[in-house]
Coordinates of C-alpha atoms in Angstrom, one line a residue:
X55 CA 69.2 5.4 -9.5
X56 CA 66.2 3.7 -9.2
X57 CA 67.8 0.1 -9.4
X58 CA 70.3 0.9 -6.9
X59 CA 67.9 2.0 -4.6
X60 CA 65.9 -1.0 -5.1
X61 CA 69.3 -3.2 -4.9
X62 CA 69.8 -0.9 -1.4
X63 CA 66.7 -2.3 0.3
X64 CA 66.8 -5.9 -0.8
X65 CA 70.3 -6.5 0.4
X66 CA 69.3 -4.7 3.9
X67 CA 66.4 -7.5 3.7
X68 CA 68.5 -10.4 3.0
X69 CA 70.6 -9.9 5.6
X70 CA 67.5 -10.4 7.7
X71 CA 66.1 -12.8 7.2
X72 CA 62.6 -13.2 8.7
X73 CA 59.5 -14.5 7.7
X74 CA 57.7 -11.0 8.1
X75 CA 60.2 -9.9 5.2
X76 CA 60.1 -13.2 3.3
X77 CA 57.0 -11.2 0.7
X78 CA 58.9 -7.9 0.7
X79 CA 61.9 -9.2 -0.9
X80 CA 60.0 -11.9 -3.2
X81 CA 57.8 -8.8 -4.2
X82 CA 61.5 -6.1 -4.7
X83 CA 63.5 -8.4 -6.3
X84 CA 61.6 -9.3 -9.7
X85 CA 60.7 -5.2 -9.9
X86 CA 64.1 -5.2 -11.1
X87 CA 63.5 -7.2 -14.0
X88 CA 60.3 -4.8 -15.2
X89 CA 62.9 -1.8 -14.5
X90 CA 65.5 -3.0 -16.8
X91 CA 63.4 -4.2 -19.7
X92 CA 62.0 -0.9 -19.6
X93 CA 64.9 1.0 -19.4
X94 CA 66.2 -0.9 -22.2
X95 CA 63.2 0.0 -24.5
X96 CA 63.6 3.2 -23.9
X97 CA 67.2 3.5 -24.4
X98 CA 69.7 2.0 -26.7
X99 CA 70.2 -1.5 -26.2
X100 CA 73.8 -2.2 -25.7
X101 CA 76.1 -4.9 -23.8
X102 CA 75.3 -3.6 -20.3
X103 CA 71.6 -3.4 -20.5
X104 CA 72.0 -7.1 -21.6
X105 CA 74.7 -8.4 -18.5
X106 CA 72.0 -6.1 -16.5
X107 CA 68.8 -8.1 -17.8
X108 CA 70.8 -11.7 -17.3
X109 CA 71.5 -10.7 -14.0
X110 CA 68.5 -9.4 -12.7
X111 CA 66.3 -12.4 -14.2
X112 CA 68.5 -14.6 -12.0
X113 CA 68.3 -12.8 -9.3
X114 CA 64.5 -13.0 -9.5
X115 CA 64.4 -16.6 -10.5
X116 CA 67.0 -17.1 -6.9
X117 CA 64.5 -15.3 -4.3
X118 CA 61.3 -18.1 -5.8
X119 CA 63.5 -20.8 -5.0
X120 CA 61.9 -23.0 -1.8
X121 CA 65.2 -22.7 -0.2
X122 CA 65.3 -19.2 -0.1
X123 CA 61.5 -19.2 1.5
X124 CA 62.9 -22.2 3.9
X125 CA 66.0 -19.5 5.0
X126 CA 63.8 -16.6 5.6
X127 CA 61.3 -18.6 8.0
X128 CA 63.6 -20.0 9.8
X129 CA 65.5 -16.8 10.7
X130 CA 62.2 -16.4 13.0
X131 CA 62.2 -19.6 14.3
X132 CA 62.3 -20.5 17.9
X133 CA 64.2 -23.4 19.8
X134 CA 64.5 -26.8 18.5
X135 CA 62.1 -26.4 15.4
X136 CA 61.9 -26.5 11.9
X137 CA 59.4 -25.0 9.5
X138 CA 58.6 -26.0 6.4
X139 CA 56.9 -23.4 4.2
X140 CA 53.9 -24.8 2.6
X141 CA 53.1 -24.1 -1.2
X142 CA 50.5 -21.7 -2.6
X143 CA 47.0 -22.3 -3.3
X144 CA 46.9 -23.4 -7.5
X145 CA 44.3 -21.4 -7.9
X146 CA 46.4 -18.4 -6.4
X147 CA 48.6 -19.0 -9.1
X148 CA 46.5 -18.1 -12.0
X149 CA 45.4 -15.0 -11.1
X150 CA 45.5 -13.4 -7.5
X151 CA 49.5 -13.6 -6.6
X152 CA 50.2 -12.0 -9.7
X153 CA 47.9 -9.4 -9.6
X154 CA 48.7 -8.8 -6.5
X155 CA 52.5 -8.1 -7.4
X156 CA 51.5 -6.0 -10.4
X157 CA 49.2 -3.8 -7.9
X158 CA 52.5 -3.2 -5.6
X159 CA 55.1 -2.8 -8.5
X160 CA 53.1 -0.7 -10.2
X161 CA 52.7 1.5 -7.0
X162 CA 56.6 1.1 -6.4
X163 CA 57.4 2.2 -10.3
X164 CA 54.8 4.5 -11.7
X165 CA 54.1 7.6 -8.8
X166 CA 58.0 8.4 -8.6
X167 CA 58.4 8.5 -12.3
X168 CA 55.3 10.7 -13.0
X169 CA 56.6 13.4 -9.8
X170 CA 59.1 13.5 -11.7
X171 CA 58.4 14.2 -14.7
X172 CA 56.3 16.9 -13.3
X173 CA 52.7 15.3 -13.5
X174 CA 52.4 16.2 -10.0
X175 CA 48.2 15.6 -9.8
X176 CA 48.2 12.1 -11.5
X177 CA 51.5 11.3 -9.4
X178 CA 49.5 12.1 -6.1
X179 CA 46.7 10.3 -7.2
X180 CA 48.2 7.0 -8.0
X181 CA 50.3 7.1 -5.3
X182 CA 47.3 7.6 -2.8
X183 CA 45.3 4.6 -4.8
X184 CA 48.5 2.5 -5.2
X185 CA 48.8 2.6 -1.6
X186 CA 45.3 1.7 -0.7
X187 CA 45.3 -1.4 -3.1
X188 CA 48.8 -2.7 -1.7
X189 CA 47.7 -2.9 2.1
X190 CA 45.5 -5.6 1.4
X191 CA 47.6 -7.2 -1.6
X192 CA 50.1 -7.0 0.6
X193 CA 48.5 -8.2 3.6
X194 CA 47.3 -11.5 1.4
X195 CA 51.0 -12.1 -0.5
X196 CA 52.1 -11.9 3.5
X197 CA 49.7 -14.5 4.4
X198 CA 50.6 -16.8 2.3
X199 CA 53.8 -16.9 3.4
X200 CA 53.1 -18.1 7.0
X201 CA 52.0 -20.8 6.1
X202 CA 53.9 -24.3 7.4
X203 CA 54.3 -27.5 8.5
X204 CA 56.7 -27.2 11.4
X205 CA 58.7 -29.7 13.5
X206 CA 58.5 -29.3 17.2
X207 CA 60.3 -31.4 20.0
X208 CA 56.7 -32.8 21.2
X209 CA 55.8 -33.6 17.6
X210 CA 54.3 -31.9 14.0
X211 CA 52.7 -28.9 14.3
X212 CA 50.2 -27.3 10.7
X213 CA 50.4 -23.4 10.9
X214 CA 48.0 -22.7 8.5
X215 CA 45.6 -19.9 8.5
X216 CA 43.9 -20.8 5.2
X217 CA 43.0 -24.1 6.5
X218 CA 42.9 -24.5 10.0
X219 CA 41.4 -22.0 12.8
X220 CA 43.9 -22.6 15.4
X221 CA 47.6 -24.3 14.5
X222 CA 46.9 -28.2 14.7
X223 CA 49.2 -30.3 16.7
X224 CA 49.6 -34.1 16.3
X225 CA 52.5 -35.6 18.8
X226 CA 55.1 -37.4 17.6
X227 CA 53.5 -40.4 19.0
X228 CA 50.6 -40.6 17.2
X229 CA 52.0 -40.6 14.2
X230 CA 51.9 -43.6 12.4
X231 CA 54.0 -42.6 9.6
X232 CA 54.5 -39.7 7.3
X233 CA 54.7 -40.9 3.2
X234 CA 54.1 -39.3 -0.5
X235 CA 50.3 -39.1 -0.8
X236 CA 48.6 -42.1 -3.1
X237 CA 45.8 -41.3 -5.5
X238 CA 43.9 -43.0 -3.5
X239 CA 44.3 -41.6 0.0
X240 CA 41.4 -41.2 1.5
X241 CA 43.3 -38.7 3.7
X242 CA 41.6 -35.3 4.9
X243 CA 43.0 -32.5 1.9
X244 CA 44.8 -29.5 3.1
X245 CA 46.6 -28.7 0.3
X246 CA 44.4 -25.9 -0.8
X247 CA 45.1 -27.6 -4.0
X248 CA 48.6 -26.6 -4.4
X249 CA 50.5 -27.9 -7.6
X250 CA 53.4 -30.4 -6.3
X251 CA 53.6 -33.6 -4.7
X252 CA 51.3 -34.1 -1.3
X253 CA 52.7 -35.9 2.0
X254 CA 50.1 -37.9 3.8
X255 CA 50.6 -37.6 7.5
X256 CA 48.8 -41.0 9.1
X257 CA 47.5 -40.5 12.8
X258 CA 47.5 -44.1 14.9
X259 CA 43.9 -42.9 16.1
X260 CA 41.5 -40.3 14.9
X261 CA 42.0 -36.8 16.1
X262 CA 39.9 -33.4 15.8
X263 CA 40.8 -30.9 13.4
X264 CA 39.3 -27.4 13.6
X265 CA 38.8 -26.7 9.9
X266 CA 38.4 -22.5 9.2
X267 CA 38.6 -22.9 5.1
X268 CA 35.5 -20.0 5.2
X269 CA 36.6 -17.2 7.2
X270 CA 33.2 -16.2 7.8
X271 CA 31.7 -19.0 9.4
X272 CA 32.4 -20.5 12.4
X273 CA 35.4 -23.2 12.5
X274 CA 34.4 -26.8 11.6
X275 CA 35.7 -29.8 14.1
X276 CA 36.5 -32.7 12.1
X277 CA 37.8 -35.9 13.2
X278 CA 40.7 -37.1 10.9
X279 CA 42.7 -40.2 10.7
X280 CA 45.6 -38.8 8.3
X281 CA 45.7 -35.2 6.3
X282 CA 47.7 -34.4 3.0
X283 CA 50.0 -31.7 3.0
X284 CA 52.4 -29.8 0.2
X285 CA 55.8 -28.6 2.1
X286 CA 57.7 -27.4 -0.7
X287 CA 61.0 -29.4 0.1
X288 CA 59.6 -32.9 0.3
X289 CA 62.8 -34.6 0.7
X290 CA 63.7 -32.0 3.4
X291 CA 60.7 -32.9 5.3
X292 CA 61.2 -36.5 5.1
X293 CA 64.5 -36.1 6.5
X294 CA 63.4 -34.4 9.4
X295 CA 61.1 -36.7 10.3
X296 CA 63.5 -39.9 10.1
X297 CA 65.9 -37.4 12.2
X298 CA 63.2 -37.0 14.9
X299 CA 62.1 -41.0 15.2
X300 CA 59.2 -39.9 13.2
X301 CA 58.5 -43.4 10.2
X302 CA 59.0 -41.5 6.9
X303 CA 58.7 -43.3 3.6

């Protein structure tokens, strides 16, 4: 019951796709995976539980896919623009992100289960907790997702909260080109360190960034002749930029 409930509310998000929705179904759809192992342990094994495990793994391993994040953005788009999602933080990836799915599984799985199986006080309790710790695990899995390098008519836009105060603009023409990052680019980083291959976007003439990498001090202005970035569909993005008379390498 539980699995088809879950199935319920992930097709009803998939069918809109939005960035806003983008970390619900990424956080839904591998639940499904925990679910069935379980189930499985606690029942017989048998042929369905293993078509159910293979299916739900893919399913899982579908919604991390960068194309799947690049559909759900873009359902919210506006106009004549493209965004490209940027990827996580490596250090996210050791630790935070998947604590922060285990905080909201666990507060999807565990509370129903103990209701009902009549452990009403430790239900309550973990439900009330459970839903305390998700608003701001939420909140940060959410945040992560809005982060992008867009394509706008009047040039390339960085929508990145992480990095940047305000979204930083750079029209088309001042772009001098746009080209895999060398080891030795002296380019300002805003990759957050992110695992994957960095684009360097080179400006014909410095510019000032707003910088906001400490959200308790004030922003930083900082005048930049090119900036890495870490879209997570590199050739995507270089296409994009050919197809808007932007050089691309």
């Amino acid at each position: 019951i539980g699995l088809w409930l879950l199935w319920s509310v992930v097709l009803a998000v998939s069918l809109i796709p939005s960035a806003s929705l983008l970390t619900l179904f990424r956080v839904l759809v591998p639940i499904s995976v925990v679910l069935t192992i379980w189930g499985s342990i606690e029942s017989d094994i048998n042929f369905s539980s293993v078509v159910l495990l293979i299916a739900t793994s893919f399913a899982a391993s579908i919604c991390l896919l960068p194309t799947v994040g690049f559909w759900f953005v873009n359902g919210s788009s506006y106009g004549d623009e493209i965004r490209l999602p940027l990827r996580p933080p490596g250090p996210f990836l050791l630790g935070p992100i998947p604590l922060a799915w285990v905080l909201i599984a666990g507060t999807v799985i565990f509370p129903p289960l103990l209701i009902a199986s009549q452990r009403f006080v430790y239900g309550v309790v973990c439900a009330v907790v459970g839903v305390v710790c998700c608003f701001f695990a939420y909140r940060s899995l959410s945040a992560l997702t809005k982060r992008w390098l867009v394509f706008v008519p009047a040039g390339l836009v960085v929508h990145d909260g992480m990095v940047v105060a305000d979204p930083f603009l750079v029209r088309r023409t001042a772009i001098r080109n746009i080209q895999p990052a060398p080891m030795s680019s002296l380019g300002k980083d805003l990759t957050l360190s992110s695992i994957g291959l960095a684009l360097e976007v080179s400006l014909i003439e410095s510019v000032d960034l707003s910088l906001q990498i400490n959200p308790l001090a004030p922003p930083e202005m900082v005048p930049v002749d090119s900036f890495l970035v870490t879209p997570s569909l590199t050739s995507l993005t270089l296409e994009e930029a050919k197809r808007r008379s932007i050089p691309a390498f």
